[in-house]
C-alpha cells in the first residue's frame, strides 16, 4: 500500500509531463483527481492502522536495492510518520483545488507538484537512510523549480538561494549518514537496525560530530536560527501554492528527521547536546516572533512566524534529551509532532490567503490595504480565523500543540519558560495584521477588492476546519502520536 501511495503521483507526473497535447483544463482536473485518490489511499491507511509494538512498523515493505552498501528499498510507518503522511495528502489536495484556474503552464505545474508530492511522501515512509536522502534531496529540486518557474518578484534569485542553502544542508546530512553507516557493525543504512544498534553510543566525540552534521542538515531545512535566511525570500517570491507546500510540508522534512533519525540513533550525543538544541529552539521562538512583528509585508510576516513555530518543535524535541520526568518528556515530544501537523494546516491556509492579495492587487504590503472586511467578508473571516489559530487560541490545534510543548518542556526544565513571551508576541503581530488589513475605512488596494471564489475559499476553509477539529477533539491524533513519542523518549534515555 505504501509504495502505491508514494509512486502514484510520480506516475501521474510522468504521464502529464509526456502528454504535451493535453488541454490545460484536463491537466488541472487530472492533478486534482490524483490528489483526491491519494487522500483516499492515505485515509484507508489511517483507518487500517494498528499501533505496532515499540520499534515496529506498519505496512512495512522491503526489497533489494543497493546490497553492496547495506541499503534496501525499505518503507513503513508508525505514529510519528502517519500523521505527516496524512498532512501531505491534505495539503497537496488543497493546492490542487486552489490551482484550478491557473493559467501559467498548468500541465507542467501539475506534473511538477505530483512529483513533489511523491518525494515528500517518500521521506515520511523511508526506513533506509539512502532512500530518505534521495527523497529529501529531490524535494529541493522540485521546490526550486516551483519558485523559479511560477514565482514573482526576484524569483530566480530566491530560488537559487533556497537551493544552495538547503543543498548545502543536505550535504552535511549525507556526511552524518555516512558516519552512522561506517560506525555500524555490520555496515548498514537501514533505519530500524541503526536505531536498535545506536552504533556511536560509546563514542561521545565521534557521536557528537556525527550528530552535529545531521543537526546542521536538518536545522537548515527546518529552518532554525541562524540557518533561516533562505526562508523569507523563498516564501515572498514563491507562488501561493508553492509557499503553502514549502511551509506545510517541506519544513517538516527537517523536524521529522529529528525524531526519526537524530534522536533514536544517537541517544548519548542527543542528551549531551540537549541544551544546545533547546537554546536554538528558544532563540528561534523569540527571534522569529520579534522579526515577524517588525514586518510590513504580510507574507514575510507569516514566513517569520514559521521560524517561531518551528522553534516550538525544536524546543519540544530538545527537552527529550534532558534528565527528568519521562512522562513530561513524552508530552513535549508529542506536542512537537502535533505542532508539525498544526503548523502545516494553519500556515498553509494563511499562505493561500496571502496569495489572493498578490493575485488581485500585486502587493503584500499591509499599509496598502485597509478595511478589507467590507468588500471581502469571506477573505476577512478566513484570515481572522487563520490568525487566531496561528497565535494559539484555545479550540485550535495550535493551542493543543504549544500547550503540550511548554507543559512537557517546563516540566523537564523550568528555564525553558523564557520562551513563553514568544506566544504573546505572536498574538500581538497577528492582531496588528488583522487591524491593518481588515478593519477601518476601506481604502488603497482594498477598494473593489473581489472576495474569495469557491476554488480559493474551499481549500483554505478545509485546512482551517481540520485545525479546528484537532483543537476541539485532539485525542484521535494524540492517540496516534503518543506511542511513537514514548518509544523515542525511551530510546533517547538508553
CSV table of C-alpha atoms in Angstrom, one decimal:
chain,number,residue,atom,x,y,z
A,1,UNK,CA,0.0,0.0,0.0
A,2,UNK,CA,2.8,2.5,0.9
A,3,UNK,CA,4.5,2.1,-2.5
A,4,UNK,CA,1.2,2.8,-4.2
A,5,UNK,CA,0.8,5.9,-2.1
A,6,UNK,CA,4.3,7.1,-2.8
A,7,UNK,CA,4.5,6.4,-6.5
A,8,UNK,CA,1.0,7.0,-7.8
A,9,UNK,CA,1.7,10.8,-8.0
A,10,UNK,CA,5.1,10.1,-9.6
A,11,UNK,CA,3.4,8.0,-12.3
A,12,UNK,CA,0.8,10.8,-12.9
A,13,UNK,CA,3.7,13.3,-13.1
A,14,UNK,CA,5.4,11.2,-15.8
A,15,UNK,CA,2.1,10.9,-17.8
A,16,UNK,CA,1.4,14.6,-17.5
A,17,UNK,CA,4.9,15.6,-18.5
A,18,UNK,CA,4.9,13.4,-21.5
A,19,UNK,CA,1.4,14.4,-22.7
A,20,UNK,CA,2.2,17.6,-24.4
A,21,UNK,CA,-1.1,17.8,-26.2
A,22,UNK,CA,-3.3,17.5,-23.1
A,23,UNK,CA,-5.6,20.6,-22.7
A,24,UNK,CA,-4.9,22.8,-19.7
A,25,UNK,CA,-8.3,22.1,-18.2
A,26,UNK,CA,-7.8,18.3,-18.4
A,27,UNK,CA,-4.4,18.7,-16.8
A,28,UNK,CA,-5.7,20.7,-13.9
A,29,UNK,CA,-8.6,18.2,-13.2
A,30,UNK,CA,-6.2,15.2,-13.6
A,31,UNK,CA,-4.0,16.7,-10.9
A,32,UNK,CA,-6.9,17.2,-8.6
A,33,UNK,CA,-8.1,13.6,-9.3
A,34,UNK,CA,-4.7,12.2,-8.4
A,35,UNK,CA,-4.6,14.2,-5.1
A,36,UNK,CA,-8.1,13.0,-4.2
A,37,UNK,CA,-7.1,9.4,-4.9
A,38,UNK,CA,-4.1,10.0,-2.7
A,39,UNK,CA,-6.3,11.3,0.0
A,40,UNK,CA,-8.5,8.2,-0.2
A,41,UNK,CA,-5.4,5.9,-0.1
A,42,UNK,CA,-3.9,7.7,2.9
A,43,UNK,CA,-7.3,7.7,4.6
A,44,UNK,CA,-7.6,3.9,4.1
A,45,UNK,CA,-4.1,3.5,5.6
A,46,UNK,CA,-5.1,5.6,8.7
A,47,UNK,CA,-8.3,3.6,9.1
A,48,UNK,CA,-6.4,0.3,8.8
A,49,UNK,CA,-3.5,1.4,11.0
A,50,UNK,CA,-2.9,-0.6,14.2
A,51,UNK,CA,-0.2,0.7,16.5
A,52,UNK,CA,2.8,-1.6,16.1
A,53,UNK,CA,5.0,-2.8,19.0
A,54,UNK,CA,7.7,-0.4,20.2
A,55,UNK,CA,10.3,-0.2,17.4
A,56,UNK,CA,7.9,-1.8,14.9
A,57,UNK,CA,6.4,-0.5,11.7
A,58,UNK,CA,3.0,-0.9,10.0
A,59,UNK,CA,2.5,-1.6,6.3
A,60,UNK,CA,6.2,-2.5,6.0
A,61,UNK,CA,7.7,-3.3,2.6
A,62,UNK,CA,11.3,-4.3,1.7
A,63,UNK,CA,13.1,-5.1,-1.5
A,64,UNK,CA,16.7,-5.4,-2.6
A,65,UNK,CA,18.2,-2.1,-3.8
A,66,UNK,CA,21.9,-1.5,-3.3
A,67,UNK,CA,23.0,-4.6,-1.3
A,68,UNK,CA,26.7,-3.8,-1.7
A,69,UNK,CA,26.4,-0.9,0.9
A,70,UNK,CA,23.6,-2.5,3.0
A,71,UNK,CA,20.9,-0.3,1.5
A,72,UNK,CA,17.4,-1.5,0.6
A,73,UNK,CA,14.1,-0.2,-0.5
A,74,UNK,CA,12.6,-0.3,3.0
A,75,UNK,CA,9.4,1.6,3.8
A,76,UNK,CA,7.0,1.6,6.7
A,77,UNK,CA,5.1,3.9,9.0
A,78,UNK,CA,4.4,4.4,12.7
A,79,UNK,CA,2.6,7.0,14.8
A,80,UNK,CA,5.3,9.6,14.1
A,81,UNK,CA,5.1,9.4,10.3
A,82,UNK,CA,1.5,8.5,9.6
A,83,UNK,CA,0.1,12.0,10.7
A,84,UNK,CA,2.7,13.7,8.4
A,85,UNK,CA,1.7,11.4,5.5
A,86,UNK,CA,-1.9,12.5,6.0
A,87,UNK,CA,-0.9,16.2,6.3
A,88,UNK,CA,1.0,15.9,3.0
A,89,UNK,CA,-2.1,14.4,1.2
A,90,UNK,CA,-4.4,17.1,2.6
A,91,UNK,CA,-2.1,20.0,1.7
A,92,UNK,CA,-1.4,18.9,-1.9
A,93,UNK,CA,-5.2,18.3,-2.4
A,94,UNK,CA,-5.9,21.8,-1.2
A,95,UNK,CA,-3.3,23.2,-3.5
A,96,UNK,CA,-4.7,21.3,-6.5
A,97,UNK,CA,-8.1,22.9,-5.8
A,98,UNK,CA,-6.6,26.3,-5.4
A,99,UNK,CA,-4.8,26.0,-8.7
A,100,UNK,CA,-7.9,25.0,-10.8
A,101,UNK,CA,-7.8,28.4,-12.5
A,102,UNK,CA,-4.0,28.5,-13.0
A,103,UNK,CA,-3.1,30.0,-16.4
A,104,UNK,CA,0.7,29.7,-16.4
A,105,UNK,CA,1.7,26.3,-17.9
A,106,UNK,CA,-0.9,24.3,-15.8
A,107,UNK,CA,0.1,20.9,-17.3
A,108,UNK,CA,3.8,21.3,-16.3
A,109,UNK,CA,2.8,22.8,-13.0
A,110,UNK,CA,0.5,19.8,-12.3
A,111,UNK,CA,3.3,17.4,-13.2
A,112,UNK,CA,5.8,19.2,-11.0
A,113,UNK,CA,3.5,19.2,-8.0
A,114,UNK,CA,2.7,15.5,-8.4
A,115,UNK,CA,6.5,14.8,-8.5
A,116,UNK,CA,6.9,17.0,-5.4
A,117,UNK,CA,4.1,15.1,-3.6
A,118,UNK,CA,5.8,11.8,-4.3
A,119,UNK,CA,9.1,12.8,-2.9
A,120,UNK,CA,7.6,14.3,0.2
A,121,UNK,CA,5.6,11.2,0.9
A,122,UNK,CA,8.8,9.2,0.3
A,123,UNK,CA,10.7,11.0,3.0
A,124,UNK,CA,8.0,10.1,5.6
A,125,UNK,CA,7.8,6.4,4.7
A,126,UNK,CA,11.6,5.8,4.1
A,127,UNK,CA,13.2,3.4,6.5
A,128,UNK,CA,16.6,3.5,4.9
A,129,UNK,CA,18.9,6.5,5.1
A,130,UNK,CA,19.9,6.5,1.4
A,131,UNK,CA,16.2,6.3,0.4
A,132,UNK,CA,15.5,9.1,2.9
A,133,UNK,CA,18.3,11.2,1.5
A,134,UNK,CA,17.2,10.5,-2.1
A,135,UNK,CA,13.6,11.8,-1.5
A,136,UNK,CA,14.9,14.6,0.8
A,137,UNK,CA,17.2,15.9,-2.0
A,138,UNK,CA,14.6,15.6,-4.8
A,139,UNK,CA,12.3,17.8,-2.7
A,140,UNK,CA,14.9,20.6,-3.0
A,141,UNK,CA,14.9,20.2,-6.8
A,142,UNK,CA,11.1,20.2,-7.0
A,143,UNK,CA,10.7,23.3,-4.9
A,144,UNK,CA,13.5,25.1,-6.7
A,145,UNK,CA,11.6,24.6,-10.0
A,146,UNK,CA,8.3,25.8,-8.4
A,147,UNK,CA,9.8,29.1,-7.2
A,148,UNK,CA,11.9,29.7,-10.3
A,149,UNK,CA,9.1,28.7,-12.7
A,150,UNK,CA,6.0,30.1,-11.1
A,151,UNK,CA,7.2,32.7,-8.7
A,152,UNK,CA,7.2,36.5,-8.9
A,153,UNK,CA,9.4,39.4,-7.9
A,154,UNK,CA,13.0,38.3,-7.8
A,155,UNK,CA,12.0,34.6,-8.1
A,156,UNK,CA,15.3,33.4,-9.8
A,157,UNK,CA,17.4,34.8,-7.0
A,158,UNK,CA,15.2,33.5,-4.3
A,159,UNK,CA,15.0,30.0,-5.9
A,160,UNK,CA,18.8,29.9,-6.2
A,161,UNK,CA,19.3,31.0,-2.6
A,162,UNK,CA,16.8,28.3,-1.5
A,163,UNK,CA,18.6,25.7,-3.5
A,164,UNK,CA,22.1,26.5,-2.4
A,165,UNK,CA,21.3,26.8,1.3
A,166,UNK,CA,19.2,23.6,1.5
A,167,UNK,CA,21.5,21.6,-0.8
A,168,UNK,CA,24.5,22.6,1.4
A,169,UNK,CA,22.5,21.4,4.4
A,170,UNK,CA,21.7,18.1,2.7
A,171,UNK,CA,25.4,17.5,2.1
A,172,UNK,CA,26.0,17.9,5.8
A,173,UNK,CA,23.2,15.4,6.4
A,174,UNK,CA,24.8,12.9,4.0
A,175,UNK,CA,28.1,13.2,5.8
A,176,UNK,CA,26.3,12.3,9.1
A,177,UNK,CA,24.6,9.4,7.4
A,178,UNK,CA,28.0,8.1,6.2
A,179,UNK,CA,29.3,8.4,9.7
A,180,UNK,CA,26.5,6.3,11.0
A,181,UNK,CA,27.0,3.7,8.2
A,182,UNK,CA,30.7,3.4,9.0
A,183,UNK,CA,30.1,3.1,12.7
A,184,UNK,CA,27.5,0.3,12.4
A,185,UNK,CA,28.6,-3.4,12.5
A,186,UNK,CA,27.7,-4.7,10.0
A,187,UNK,CA,27.6,-1.6,7.9
A,188,UNK,CA,24.1,-0.7,7.1
A,189,UNK,CA,21.8,2.3,6.1
A,190,UNK,CA,18.7,0.5,7.5
A,191,UNK,CA,17.0,2.9,9.9
A,192,UNK,CA,15.4,0.3,12.3
A,193,UNK,CA,18.8,-1.6,12.5
A,194,UNK,CA,20.7,1.6,13.2
A,195,UNK,CA,18.1,2.7,15.9
A,196,UNK,CA,18.4,-0.7,17.6
A,197,UNK,CA,22.2,-0.7,17.5
A,198,UNK,CA,22.9,3.0,18.3
A,199,UNK,CA,26.4,2.5,16.8
A,200,UNK,CA,28.1,5.5,18.4
A,201,UNK,CA,26.7,5.3,21.9
A,202,UNK,CA,30.1,4.5,23.4
A,203,UNK,CA,32.0,7.2,21.4
A,204,UNK,CA,30.9,10.7,22.6
A,205,UNK,CA,33.4,12.5,20.4
A,206,UNK,CA,32.6,10.9,17.1
A,207,UNK,CA,28.9,10.6,18.1
A,208,UNK,CA,28.9,14.4,18.8
A,209,UNK,CA,30.5,15.1,15.4
A,210,UNK,CA,28.0,12.9,13.5
A,211,UNK,CA,25.1,14.4,15.4
A,212,UNK,CA,26.5,17.9,14.6
A,213,UNK,CA,26.5,17.1,10.8
A,214,UNK,CA,22.9,15.7,11.0
A,215,UNK,CA,21.7,18.6,13.1
A,216,UNK,CA,23.1,21.1,10.6
A,217,UNK,CA,21.4,19.4,7.7
A,218,UNK,CA,18.1,19.2,9.5
A,219,UNK,CA,18.3,22.7,11.0
A,220,UNK,CA,18.7,24.3,7.6
A,221,UNK,CA,15.7,22.5,6.3
A,222,UNK,CA,13.5,23.2,9.4
A,223,UNK,CA,14.7,26.2,9.4
A,224,UNK,CA,16.1,27.4,12.8
A,225,UNK,CA,18.1,30.5,13.6
A,226,UNK,CA,20.7,31.2,12.3
A,227,UNK,CA,20.0,28.9,9.2
A,228,UNK,CA,16.7,30.5,8.3
A,229,UNK,CA,17.8,33.4,6.0
A,230,UNK,CA,16.7,31.5,2.8
A,231,UNK,CA,13.1,31.2,4.1
A,232,UNK,CA,11.7,34.8,3.8
A,233,UNK,CA,12.7,35.5,0.2
A,234,UNK,CA,11.7,32.0,-0.9
A,235,UNK,CA,8.2,32.5,0.6
A,236,UNK,CA,7.9,36.1,-0.6
A,237,UNK,CA,8.7,35.2,-4.2
A,238,UNK,CA,7.1,31.8,-4.4
A,239,UNK,CA,3.5,31.3,-5.8
A,240,UNK,CA,0.8,30.8,-3.2
A,241,UNK,CA,0.6,27.0,-3.6
A,242,UNK,CA,4.4,26.9,-3.5
A,243,UNK,CA,4.6,28.7,-0.2
A,244,UNK,CA,1.8,26.5,1.2
A,245,UNK,CA,3.7,23.3,0.3
A,246,UNK,CA,7.0,24.8,1.4
A,247,UNK,CA,5.7,25.8,4.9
A,248,UNK,CA,3.2,23.0,5.4
A,249,UNK,CA,5.2,20.0,4.2
A,250,UNK,CA,8.8,20.7,3.3
A,251,UNK,CA,9.8,22.4,6.6
A,252,UNK,CA,8.5,19.2,8.3
A,253,UNK,CA,11.1,17.1,6.5
A,254,UNK,CA,13.7,18.7,8.8
A,255,UNK,CA,11.8,18.4,12.1
A,256,UNK,CA,10.7,14.8,11.2
A,257,UNK,CA,14.4,13.9,10.8
A,258,UNK,CA,15.0,14.9,14.5
A,259,UNK,CA,12.5,12.2,15.8
A,260,UNK,CA,13.2,9.6,13.1
A,261,UNK,CA,17.0,9.7,12.8
A,262,UNK,CA,18.9,12.1,15.1
A,263,UNK,CA,17.3,11.3,18.5
A,264,UNK,CA,16.9,7.5,18.4
A,265,UNK,CA,20.2,6.7,16.6
A,266,UNK,CA,22.4,9.0,18.6
A,267,UNK,CA,20.9,8.9,22.1
A,268,UNK,CA,24.1,9.7,24.1
A,269,UNK,CA,25.0,12.6,21.8
A,270,UNK,CA,21.4,13.9,21.8
A,271,UNK,CA,21.5,14.0,25.6
A,272,UNK,CA,24.9,15.7,25.6
A,273,UNK,CA,23.7,18.4,23.1
A,274,UNK,CA,20.2,18.7,24.5
A,275,UNK,CA,20.8,22.2,26.0
A,276,UNK,CA,22.3,23.4,22.7
A,277,UNK,CA,19.1,22.2,20.8
A,278,UNK,CA,16.9,23.8,23.4
A,279,UNK,CA,18.8,27.1,23.2
A,280,UNK,CA,18.4,27.1,19.4
A,281,UNK,CA,14.7,26.4,19.9
A,282,UNK,CA,14.2,29.3,22.4
A,283,UNK,CA,16.1,31.7,20.2
A,284,UNK,CA,14.1,30.7,17.1
A,285,UNK,CA,10.8,31.1,19.1
A,286,UNK,CA,11.7,34.7,20.3
A,287,UNK,CA,13.7,35.9,17.3
A,288,UNK,CA,11.1,34.6,14.8
A,289,UNK,CA,8.3,36.3,16.7
A,290,UNK,CA,10.1,39.6,17.1
A,291,UNK,CA,11.2,39.8,13.5
A,292,UNK,CA,7.7,38.9,12.3
A,293,UNK,CA,6.4,41.8,14.4
A,294,UNK,CA,8.6,44.2,12.5
A,295,UNK,CA,7.4,43.2,9.1
A,296,UNK,CA,5.2,45.3,6.9
A,297,UNK,CA,4.8,42.6,4.2
A,298,UNK,CA,2.2,40.1,5.3
A,299,UNK,CA,3.8,37.2,3.5
A,300,UNK,CA,7.2,37.8,5.1
A,301,UNK,CA,5.4,38.2,8.4
A,302,UNK,CA,3.8,34.7,8.0
A,303,UNK,CA,7.2,33.3,6.9
A,304,UNK,CA,8.9,34.6,10.1
A,305,UNK,CA,6.1,33.1,12.2
A,306,UNK,CA,7.2,29.7,10.7
A,307,UNK,CA,10.6,30.2,12.2
A,308,UNK,CA,8.8,31.0,15.5
A,309,UNK,CA,6.5,27.9,15.3
A,310,UNK,CA,9.3,25.5,14.2
A,311,UNK,CA,11.2,26.8,17.3
A,312,UNK,CA,8.4,25.2,19.4
A,313,UNK,CA,9.1,21.9,17.7
A,314,UNK,CA,12.9,22.1,18.3
A,315,UNK,CA,12.2,23.1,21.9
A,316,UNK,CA,10.0,20.0,22.4
A,317,UNK,CA,12.4,17.5,20.9
A,318,UNK,CA,15.3,19.1,22.8
A,319,UNK,CA,13.6,18.6,26.1
A,320,UNK,CA,13.5,14.8,25.4
A,321,UNK,CA,17.3,14.8,25.9
A,322,UNK,CA,17.2,16.1,29.5
A,323,UNK,CA,17.2,14.1,32.6
A,324,UNK,CA,13.9,14.2,34.4
A,325,UNK,CA,10.4,13.1,34.4
A,326,UNK,CA,9.9,10.7,31.4
A,327,UNK,CA,6.2,11.5,31.2
A,328,UNK,CA,6.9,15.2,30.8
A,329,UNK,CA,9.5,14.5,28.1
A,330,UNK,CA,6.9,12.3,26.3
A,331,UNK,CA,4.4,15.1,26.4
A,332,UNK,CA,6.9,17.5,25.0
A,333,UNK,CA,7.7,15.2,22.0
A,334,UNK,CA,4.0,14.6,21.5
A,335,UNK,CA,3.5,18.3,21.4
A,336,UNK,CA,6.3,18.8,19.0
A,337,UNK,CA,4.8,16.3,16.5
A,338,UNK,CA,1.4,17.7,17.0
A,339,UNK,CA,2.9,21.2,16.2
A,340,UNK,CA,4.2,19.8,12.9
A,341,UNK,CA,0.7,18.9,11.8
A,342,UNK,CA,-0.9,22.0,13.2
A,343,UNK,CA,1.6,24.4,11.7
A,344,UNK,CA,1.1,22.7,8.3
A,345,UNK,CA,-2.6,23.1,8.3
A,346,UNK,CA,-2.8,26.7,9.6
A,347,UNK,CA,0.2,28.2,7.9
A,348,UNK,CA,-0.7,26.5,4.6
A,349,UNK,CA,-4.1,28.2,4.8
A,350,UNK,CA,-2.5,31.6,5.6
A,351,UNK,CA,-0.1,31.4,2.7
A,352,UNK,CA,-3.0,30.6,0.3
A,353,UNK,CA,-4.8,33.7,1.6
A,354,UNK,CA,-1.7,35.8,1.1
A,355,UNK,CA,-1.6,34.6,-2.4
A,356,UNK,CA,-5.0,36.1,-3.0
A,357,UNK,CA,-3.6,39.6,-2.2
A,358,UNK,CA,-0.9,39.1,-4.8
A,359,UNK,CA,-3.2,37.7,-7.4
A,360,UNK,CA,-5.8,40.5,-7.0
A,361,UNK,CA,-3.6,43.6,-6.3
A,362,UNK,CA,0.1,42.5,-6.8
A,363,UNK,CA,1.2,43.5,-3.3
A,364,UNK,CA,1.7,42.0,0.1
A,365,UNK,CA,2.3,45.4,1.9
A,366,UNK,CA,-0.2,45.7,4.7
A,367,UNK,CA,-0.1,49.5,4.6
A,368,UNK,CA,-1.5,49.5,1.1
A,369,UNK,CA,-4.7,47.8,2.2
A,370,UNK,CA,-7.3,48.6,4.9
A,371,UNK,CA,-10.9,47.8,5.6
A,372,UNK,CA,-10.9,44.6,3.6
A,373,UNK,CA,-13.7,43.2,5.7
A,374,UNK,CA,-16.2,45.3,3.8
A,375,UNK,CA,-15.5,44.3,0.2
A,376,UNK,CA,-14.2,40.8,1.0
A,377,UNK,CA,-16.0,39.4,4.1
A,378,UNK,CA,-15.1,35.8,3.2
A,379,UNK,CA,-11.4,36.6,2.9
A,380,UNK,CA,-11.6,38.6,6.2
A,381,UNK,CA,-13.3,35.8,8.1
A,382,UNK,CA,-10.9,33.1,7.0
A,383,UNK,CA,-7.8,35.3,7.6
A,384,UNK,CA,-9.0,36.2,11.1
A,385,UNK,CA,-9.7,32.5,11.8
A,386,UNK,CA,-6.3,31.6,10.5
A,387,UNK,CA,-4.6,34.3,12.5
A,388,UNK,CA,-6.4,33.3,15.8
A,389,UNK,CA,-5.5,29.6,15.1
A,390,UNK,CA,-1.8,30.5,14.5
A,391,UNK,CA,-1.5,32.6,17.6
A,392,UNK,CA,-2.5,29.5,19.6
A,393,UNK,CA,-6.1,30.4,20.7
A,394,UNK,CA,-7.8,27.5,22.6
A,395,UNK,CA,-10.1,25.5,20.4
A,396,UNK,CA,-7.5,25.2,17.6
A,397,UNK,CA,-4.7,22.7,17.0
A,398,UNK,CA,-2.0,25.3,17.7
A,399,UNK,CA,-3.1,25.5,21.4
A,400,UNK,CA,-3.0,21.7,21.8
A,401,UNK,CA,0.5,21.6,20.4
A,402,UNK,CA,2.0,24.6,22.1
A,403,UNK,CA,0.4,23.7,25.5
A,404,UNK,CA,2.0,20.2,25.4
A,405,UNK,CA,5.4,21.5,24.2
A,406,UNK,CA,5.6,24.0,27.1
A,407,UNK,CA,4.0,21.7,29.7
A,408,UNK,CA,6.4,18.9,28.9
A,409,UNK,CA,9.5,21.1,28.4
A,410,UNK,CA,8.9,23.3,31.6
A,411,UNK,CA,8.1,20.1,33.5
A,412,UNK,CA,11.6,18.9,32.5
A,413,UNK,CA,13.5,22.2,32.9
A,414,UNK,CA,11.8,25.3,34.3
A,415,UNK,CA,14.3,27.6,32.5
A,416,UNK,CA,12.5,26.8,29.2
A,417,UNK,CA,9.7,29.2,30.4
A,418,UNK,CA,11.9,32.0,29.0
A,419,UNK,CA,10.4,31.2,25.6
A,420,UNK,CA,6.8,31.9,26.7
A,421,UNK,CA,6.8,35.6,25.7
A,422,UNK,CA,7.0,34.3,22.1
A,423,UNK,CA,3.3,33.4,22.3
A,424,UNK,CA,2.4,36.9,23.4
A,425,UNK,CA,4.4,38.5,20.6
A,426,UNK,CA,2.8,36.2,18.1
A,427,UNK,CA,-0.6,37.2,19.3
A,428,UNK,CA,0.3,40.9,19.0
A,429,UNK,CA,1.6,40.6,15.5
A,430,UNK,CA,-1.4,38.7,14.2
A,431,UNK,CA,-3.8,41.1,15.9
A,432,UNK,CA,-1.9,44.0,14.3
A,433,UNK,CA,-2.2,42.4,10.9
A,434,UNK,CA,-5.9,41.9,11.3
A,435,UNK,CA,-6.3,45.6,12.2
A,436,UNK,CA,-4.2,46.8,9.3
A,437,UNK,CA,-5.7,44.6,6.6
A,438,UNK,CA,-9.3,44.1,7.6
A,439,UNK,CA,-10.6,46.9,9.8
A,440,UNK,CA,-11.1,50.6,9.4
A,441,UNK,CA,-12.4,52.5,6.4
A,442,UNK,CA,-11.9,50.8,3.0
A,443,UNK,CA,-9.0,52.4,1.1
A,444,UNK,CA,-6.0,51.8,-1.1
A,445,UNK,CA,-5.8,48.5,-2.8
A,446,UNK,CA,-8.9,47.3,-0.8
A,447,UNK,CA,-11.3,49.3,-2.9
A,448,UNK,CA,-13.5,47.0,-5.0
A,449,UNK,CA,-11.4,44.0,-3.9
A,450,UNK,CA,-13.1,40.8,-5.2
A,451,UNK,CA,-13.9,38.4,-2.5
A,452,UNK,CA,-12.7,34.8,-2.4
A,453,UNK,CA,-14.0,32.5,-5.1
A,454,UNK,CA,-15.1,28.9,-4.3
A,455,UNK,CA,-11.9,27.4,-5.5
A,456,UNK,CA,-10.0,29.7,-3.1
A,457,UNK,CA,-12.3,29.5,-0.1
A,458,UNK,CA,-12.8,25.7,-0.2
A,459,UNK,CA,-9.1,24.7,0.3
A,460,UNK,CA,-8.4,27.4,2.9
A,461,UNK,CA,-11.6,26.6,4.7
A,462,UNK,CA,-10.9,22.9,4.6
A,463,UNK,CA,-7.4,23.3,6.2
A,464,UNK,CA,-8.8,25.5,8.9
A,465,UNK,CA,-11.7,23.2,9.7
A,466,UNK,CA,-9.2,20.4,10.2
A,467,UNK,CA,-7.2,22.7,12.6
A,468,UNK,CA,-10.4,23.4,14.5
A,469,UNK,CA,-11.3,19.7,14.6
A,470,UNK,CA,-8.0,18.8,16.1
A,471,UNK,CA,-8.3,21.7,18.6
A,472,UNK,CA,-11.8,20.5,19.7
A,473,UNK,CA,-11.3,16.7,19.5
A,474,UNK,CA,-7.5,16.2,19.7
A,475,UNK,CA,-7.5,12.7,21.2
A,476,UNK,CA,-7.6,10.6,17.9
A,477,UNK,CA,-4.4,12.4,16.7
A,478,UNK,CA,-2.7,12.2,20.1
A,479,UNK,CA,-3.6,8.5,20.4
A,480,UNK,CA,-1.8,8.0,17.1
A,481,UNK,CA,1.3,10.1,18.1
A,482,UNK,CA,1.8,9.2,21.7
A,483,UNK,CA,3.1,5.6,21.4
A,484,UNK,CA,5.7,6.8,18.9
A,485,UNK,CA,6.7,9.6,21.2
A,486,UNK,CA,7.1,7.2,24.2
A,487,UNK,CA,9.3,5.0,22.1
A,488,UNK,CA,11.5,7.9,21.1
A,489,UNK,CA,11.9,9.1,24.7
A,490,UNK,CA,12.8,5.5,25.7
A,491,UNK,CA,15.4,5.3,23.0
A,492,UNK,CA,16.9,8.6,23.9
A,493,UNK,CA,17.1,7.5,27.6
A,494,UNK,CA,19.2,4.4,26.8
